């Protein structure tokens, strides 16, 4: 079936550095993508989203890039802070409905 | 902003008993809510889509007689794990969509179920 997956299960960065978390998706019909942050024992928290008619969207310290040609999504976090340590999931919604499909997740560890 | 409240946050039950988990939209109405299950170090897997006033739609491989979903009002969906067994131990999370269209999926804080 269609799926969304990630390249790296764990990413360790130094505090203050930029982080890049990647995600590959397989459903070419997906038209909406969301990045979530999940801290231990908590539900996912919305970070940023992007529609398929865009290739870049910026938020506060975060940027999402979408490359539809290679079906790749990335989340960039600027000046990573210890509070950014969490698991990050990409999720997509296809054109068949409103169900979210989650990727495998990447654990971001920020070293002080 | 939109808030989804989930209760309880954690529960321990004996094998063979049933456990009910509640998911409430606090400041919006949700005709559709979603139930996910998450095992340790894994992603969220959609279990079912809960529709207000009608039967839930279950994903393939999810036993509807074991995971009973009731969405009796626009602000409350419940998931009952019946005859729980240790393999049902997991983190259960609900979500809802405030308003129409895409975006704004709001998640509950999750329920950690441990079956002993």
mmCIF file of C-alpha atoms in Angstrom:
data_model
loop_
_atom_site.group_PDB
_atom_site.id
_atom_site.type_symbol
_atom_site.label_atom_id
_atom_site.label_comp_id
_atom_site.label_asym_id
_atom_site.label_seq_id
_atom_site.Cartn_x
_atom_site.Cartn_y
_atom_site.Cartn_z
ATOM 1 C CA UNK A 1 0.000 0.000 0.000
ATOM 2 C CA UNK A 2 0.987 3.649 -0.065
ATOM 3 C CA UNK A 3 3.376 4.668 2.668
ATOM 4 C CA UNK A 4 5.423 7.468 4.008
ATOM 5 C CA UNK A 5 8.882 6.654 5.312
ATOM 6 C CA UNK A 6 12.006 8.233 6.718
ATOM 7 C CA UNK A 7 15.693 7.761 5.925
ATOM 8 C CA UNK A 8 17.190 8.189 9.399
ATOM 9 C CA UNK A 9 15.801 6.789 12.609
ATOM 10 C CA UNK A 10 18.036 8.932 14.865
ATOM 11 C CA UNK A 11 19.648 12.300 14.373
ATOM 12 C CA UNK A 12 22.063 13.769 16.889
ATOM 13 C CA UNK A 13 23.005 17.438 16.611
ATOM 14 C CA UNK A 14 24.856 19.989 18.667
ATOM 15 C CA UNK A 15 22.854 22.714 20.298
ATOM 16 C CA UNK A 16 22.802 25.744 18.051
ATOM 17 C CA UNK A 17 23.345 23.787 14.859
ATOM 18 C CA UNK A 18 20.717 23.372 12.180
ATOM 19 C CA UNK A 19 18.845 20.082 11.897
ATOM 20 C CA UNK A 20 17.464 18.488 8.778
ATOM 21 C CA UNK A 21 15.001 15.633 9.006
ATOM 22 C CA UNK A 22 14.031 13.844 5.834
ATOM 23 C CA UNK A 23 10.993 11.953 4.696
ATOM 24 C CA UNK A 24 10.180 10.035 1.527
ATOM 25 C CA UNK A 25 6.639 9.423 0.454
ATOM 26 C CA UNK A 26 5.346 7.045 -2.139
ATOM 27 C CA UNK A 27 1.861 8.330 -2.912
ATOM 28 C CA UNK A 28 2.283 10.734 -5.790
ATOM 29 C CA UNK A 29 -1.328 11.805 -5.303
ATOM 30 C CA UNK A 30 -0.672 13.147 -1.812
ATOM 31 C CA UNK A 31 -1.543 16.793 -1.711
ATOM 32 C CA UNK A 32 -0.984 17.825 1.856
ATOM 33 C CA UNK A 33 1.907 17.165 4.192
ATOM 34 C CA UNK A 34 2.389 17.846 7.862
ATOM 35 C CA UNK A 35 5.312 17.607 10.237
ATOM 36 C CA UNK A 36 4.612 16.636 13.824
ATOM 37 C CA UNK A 37 6.750 16.650 16.931
ATOM 38 C CA UNK A 38 6.117 14.042 19.592
ATOM 39 C CA UNK A 39 7.653 14.190 23.022
ATOM 40 C CA UNK A 40 7.817 11.110 25.160
ATOM 41 C CA UNK A 41 4.428 10.053 26.474
ATOM 42 C CA UNK A 42 2.557 12.774 24.634
ATOM 43 C CA UNK A 43 0.463 13.099 21.528
ATOM 44 C CA UNK A 44 1.845 14.575 18.299
ATOM 45 C CA UNK A 45 2.130 18.324 18.132
ATOM 46 C CA UNK A 46 1.670 20.181 14.852
ATOM 47 C CA UNK A 47 4.780 21.938 13.627
ATOM 48 C CA UNK A 48 4.252 23.007 10.053
ATOM 49 C CA UNK A 49 2.376 21.961 6.961
ATOM 50 C CA UNK A 50 2.671 22.377 3.231
ATOM 51 C CA UNK A 51 0.394 21.825 0.292
ATOM 52 C CA UNK A 52 1.518 20.085 -2.846
ATOM 53 C CA UNK A 53 1.319 23.276 -4.884
ATOM 54 C CA UNK A 54 4.165 24.712 -2.843
ATOM 55 C CA UNK A 55 7.811 23.710 -2.558
ATOM 56 C CA UNK A 56 8.780 25.647 0.519
ATOM 57 C CA UNK A 57 7.138 27.041 3.593
ATOM 58 C CA UNK A 58 8.713 28.766 6.545
ATOM 59 C CA UNK A 59 7.656 29.085 10.123
ATOM 60 C CA UNK A 60 9.399 30.219 13.227
ATOM 61 C CA UNK A 61 12.812 28.474 13.137
ATOM 62 C CA UNK A 62 11.370 25.745 10.933
ATOM 63 C CA UNK A 63 11.213 25.324 7.182
ATOM 64 C CA UNK A 64 9.552 22.553 5.230
ATOM 65 C CA UNK A 65 10.734 21.726 1.736
ATOM 66 C CA UNK A 66 8.776 19.620 -0.695
ATOM 67 C CA UNK A 67 10.268 18.033 -3.786
ATOM 68 C CA UNK A 68 7.467 16.400 -5.700
ATOM 69 C CA UNK A 69 9.763 15.183 -8.440
ATOM 70 C CA UNK A 70 11.505 12.768 -6.110
ATOM 71 C CA UNK A 71 8.668 12.600 -3.570
ATOM 72 C CA UNK A 72 10.778 13.939 -0.769
ATOM 73 C CA UNK A 73 9.930 16.104 2.193
ATOM 74 C CA UNK A 74 12.290 17.676 4.680
ATOM 75 C CA UNK A 75 12.054 19.623 7.905
ATOM 76 C CA UNK A 76 14.759 22.085 8.730
ATOM 77 C CA UNK A 77 15.127 23.391 12.252
ATOM 78 C CA UNK A 78 17.382 26.393 12.691
ATOM 79 C CA UNK A 79 19.501 26.889 15.785
ATOM 80 C CA UNK A 80 18.381 23.632 17.332
ATOM 81 C CA UNK A 81 17.663 23.813 21.034
ATOM 82 C CA UNK A 82 17.480 21.125 23.723
ATOM 83 C CA UNK A 83 13.720 21.576 23.760
ATOM 84 C CA UNK A 84 13.627 20.397 20.170
ATOM 85 C CA UNK A 85 14.633 16.910 21.277
ATOM 86 C CA UNK A 86 11.746 14.653 20.333
ATOM 87 C CA UNK A 87 10.561 12.270 17.653
ATOM 88 C CA UNK A 88 9.498 13.934 14.436
ATOM 89 C CA UNK A 89 6.975 12.437 12.060
ATOM 90 C CA UNK A 90 5.950 13.443 8.617
ATOM 91 C CA UNK A 91 2.396 12.688 7.631
ATOM 92 C CA UNK A 92 0.498 12.956 4.425
ATOM 93 C CA UNK A 93 -3.045 13.142 3.233
ATOM 94 C CA UNK A 94 -3.867 11.698 -0.128
ATOM 95 C CA UNK A 95 -6.589 12.819 -2.415
ATOM 96 C CA UNK A 96 -8.848 9.958 -1.369
ATOM 97 C CA UNK A 97 -9.977 11.440 1.888
ATOM 98 C CA UNK A 98 -8.897 13.052 5.101
ATOM 99 C CA UNK A 99 -6.892 10.309 6.729
ATOM 100 C CA UNK A 100 -3.385 10.999 7.885
ATOM 101 C CA UNK A 101 -0.702 8.455 7.090
ATOM 102 C CA UNK A 102 2.371 8.739 9.272
ATOM 103 C CA UNK A 103 5.965 8.056 8.409
ATOM 104 C CA UNK A 104 8.268 5.987 10.595
ATOM 105 C CA UNK A 105 9.622 8.850 12.666
ATOM 106 C CA UNK A 106 13.073 10.288 13.394
ATOM 107 C CA UNK A 107 14.382 10.819 16.881
ATOM 108 C CA UNK A 108 16.194 14.124 17.202
ATOM 109 C CA UNK A 109 18.706 14.347 20.038
ATOM 110 C CA UNK A 110 20.214 17.722 20.828
ATOM 111 C CA UNK A 111 23.532 17.703 22.633
ATOM 112 C CA UNK A 112 24.260 20.668 24.881
ATOM 113 C CA UNK B 1 -6.741 26.985 19.759
ATOM 114 C CA UNK B 2 -8.531 23.718 19.244
ATOM 115 C CA UNK B 3 -8.036 21.279 22.095
ATOM 116 C CA UNK B 4 -8.609 17.557 22.212
ATOM 117 C CA UNK B 5 -8.747 16.052 25.652
ATOM 118 C CA UNK B 6 -8.067 12.373 26.169
ATOM 119 C CA UNK B 7 -8.755 10.455 29.344
ATOM 120 C CA UNK B 8 -7.304 8.618 31.135
ATOM 121 C CA UNK B 9 -3.672 9.422 30.419
ATOM 122 C CA UNK B 10 -2.612 6.024 31.666
ATOM 123 C CA UNK B 11 -4.336 2.880 32.851
ATOM 124 C CA UNK B 12 -3.275 -0.512 34.097
ATOM 125 C CA UNK B 13 -5.775 -3.322 33.884
ATOM 126 C CA UNK B 14 -5.902 -7.047 34.381
ATOM 127 C CA UNK B 15 -5.973 -9.373 31.435
ATOM 128 C CA UNK B 16 -9.540 -10.150 30.375
ATOM 129 C CA UNK B 17 -11.039 -6.870 31.551
ATOM 130 C CA UNK B 18 -12.266 -3.999 29.382
ATOM 131 C CA UNK B 19 -10.974 -0.465 29.316
ATOM 132 C CA UNK B 20 -12.686 2.643 27.982
ATOM 133 C CA UNK B 21 -10.760 5.620 26.654
ATOM 134 C CA UNK B 22 -12.457 8.942 26.050
ATOM 135 C CA UNK B 23 -11.609 11.559 23.476
ATOM 136 C CA UNK B 24 -13.276 14.950 23.740
ATOM 137 C CA UNK B 25 -13.089 18.011 21.556
ATOM 138 C CA UNK B 26 -13.249 20.821 24.074
ATOM 139 C CA UNK B 27 -13.943 23.899 22.012
ATOM 140 C CA UNK B 28 -15.139 22.631 18.673
ATOM 141 C CA UNK B 29 -17.404 20.050 17.201
ATOM 142 C CA UNK B 30 -15.882 17.057 15.498
ATOM 143 C CA UNK B 31 -17.985 14.919 13.212
ATOM 144 C CA UNK B 32 -14.938 12.769 12.613
ATOM 145 C CA UNK B 33 -12.343 11.573 15.053
ATOM 146 C CA UNK B 34 -9.490 9.177 14.507
ATOM 147 C CA UNK B 35 -7.990 6.533 16.769
ATOM 148 C CA UNK B 36 -4.348 5.567 16.516
ATOM 149 C CA UNK B 37 -2.210 2.995 18.236
ATOM 150 C CA UNK B 38 1.488 3.453 18.781
ATOM 151 C CA UNK B 39 3.863 0.754 19.978
ATOM 152 C CA UNK B 40 7.215 1.730 21.517
ATOM 153 C CA UNK B 41 9.645 3.290 19.080
ATOM 154 C CA UNK B 42 7.145 2.977 16.272
ATOM 155 C CA UNK B 43 4.970 5.322 14.321
ATOM 156 C CA UNK B 44 1.277 5.962 14.771
ATOM 157 C CA UNK B 45 -0.942 3.460 13.047
ATOM 158 C CA UNK B 46 -4.499 4.402 12.255
ATOM 159 C CA UNK B 47 -6.934 1.975 13.828
ATOM 160 C CA UNK B 48 -10.268 3.443 12.897
ATOM 161 C CA UNK B 49 -12.180 6.503 11.854
ATOM 162 C CA UNK B 50 -14.960 7.416 14.216
ATOM 163 C CA UNK B 51 -18.000 9.051 12.658
ATOM 164 C CA UNK B 52 -20.605 10.825 14.747
ATOM 165 C CA UNK B 53 -23.916 9.077 14.577
ATOM 166 C CA UNK B 54 -22.735 6.163 12.473
ATOM 167 C CA UNK B 55 -20.510 3.137 12.602
ATOM 168 C CA UNK B 56 -16.779 3.512 12.770
ATOM 169 C CA UNK B 57 -14.607 2.573 9.839
ATOM 170 C CA UNK B 58 -11.853 0.185 10.834
ATOM 171 C CA UNK B 59 -8.517 -0.259 9.161
ATOM 172 C CA UNK B 60 -7.543 -3.632 7.832
ATOM 173 C CA UNK B 61 -6.410 -5.972 10.565
ATOM 174 C CA UNK B 62 -8.151 -4.115 13.400
ATOM 175 C CA UNK B 63 -10.799 -6.204 15.127
ATOM 176 C CA UNK B 64 -13.949 -4.148 15.425
ATOM 177 C CA UNK B 65 -15.402 -6.454 18.065
ATOM 178 C CA UNK B 66 -12.341 -5.987 20.211
ATOM 179 C CA UNK B 67 -11.936 -2.258 19.772
ATOM 180 C CA UNK B 68 -15.397 -0.817 20.177
ATOM 181 C CA UNK B 69 -15.825 2.764 19.071
ATOM 182 C CA UNK B 70 -18.751 4.949 19.962
ATOM 183 C CA UNK B 71 -19.151 8.493 18.681
ATOM 184 C CA UNK B 72 -22.478 9.468 20.158
ATOM 185 C CA UNK B 73 -22.007 13.225 20.142
ATOM 186 C CA UNK B 74 -20.106 15.852 18.215
ATOM 187 C CA UNK B 75 -17.618 16.265 21.039
ATOM 188 C CA UNK B 76 -17.037 12.756 22.333
ATOM 189 C CA UNK B 77 -15.689 9.533 20.927
ATOM 190 C CA UNK B 78 -14.854 6.517 23.057
ATOM 191 C CA UNK B 79 -12.642 3.538 22.385
ATOM 192 C CA UNK B 80 -13.267 0.440 24.473
ATOM 193 C CA UNK B 81 -10.651 -2.269 24.462
ATOM 194 C CA UNK B 82 -12.609 -5.394 25.309
ATOM 195 C CA UNK B 83 -11.132 -8.474 26.948
ATOM 196 C CA UNK B 84 -7.740 -6.843 26.995
ATOM 197 C CA UNK B 85 -4.601 -8.938 26.751
ATOM 198 C CA UNK B 86 -0.954 -8.018 27.289
ATOM 199 C CA UNK B 87 -0.430 -7.643 23.543
ATOM 200 C CA UNK B 88 -2.969 -4.812 23.599
ATOM 201 C CA UNK B 89 -0.624 -2.803 25.777
ATOM 202 C CA UNK B 90 0.165 0.278 23.764
ATOM 203 C CA UNK B 91 -0.169 4.041 23.509
ATOM 204 C CA UNK B 92 -3.569 4.984 22.128
ATOM 205 C CA UNK B 93 -4.041 8.446 20.637
ATOM 206 C CA UNK B 94 -7.091 10.158 19.226
ATOM 207 C CA UNK B 95 -7.305 13.114 16.905
ATOM 208 C CA UNK B 96 -9.961 15.369 15.488
ATOM 209 C CA UNK B 97 -10.243 18.004 12.815
ATOM 210 C CA UNK B 98 -11.627 21.373 13.857
ATOM 211 C CA UNK B 99 -13.594 22.843 11.025
ATOM 212 C CA UNK B 100 -13.716 21.897 7.403
ATOM 213 C CA UNK B 101 -11.034 20.846 5.025
ATOM 214 C CA UNK B 102 -7.405 20.078 5.506
ATOM 215 C CA UNK B 103 -5.110 21.029 8.250
ATOM 216 C CA UNK B 104 -5.514 21.544 11.903
ATOM 217 C CA UNK B 105 -5.514 17.928 12.945
ATOM 218 C CA UNK B 106 -5.410 18.133 16.707
ATOM 219 C CA UNK B 107 -4.243 15.225 18.777
ATOM 220 C CA UNK B 108 -5.088 14.165 22.274
ATOM 221 C CA UNK B 109 -2.335 13.604 24.785
ATOM 222 C CA UNK B 110 -2.600 9.848 24.480
ATOM 223 C CA UNK B 111 -3.451 6.996 26.808
ATOM 224 C CA UNK B 112 -0.841 4.523 27.948
ATOM 225 C CA UNK B 113 -2.562 1.150 28.395
ATOM 226 C CA UNK B 114 -0.753 -1.591 30.239
ATOM 227 C CA UNK B 115 -2.426 -4.967 30.510
ATOM 228 C CA UNK B 116 -1.022 -7.249 33.177
#
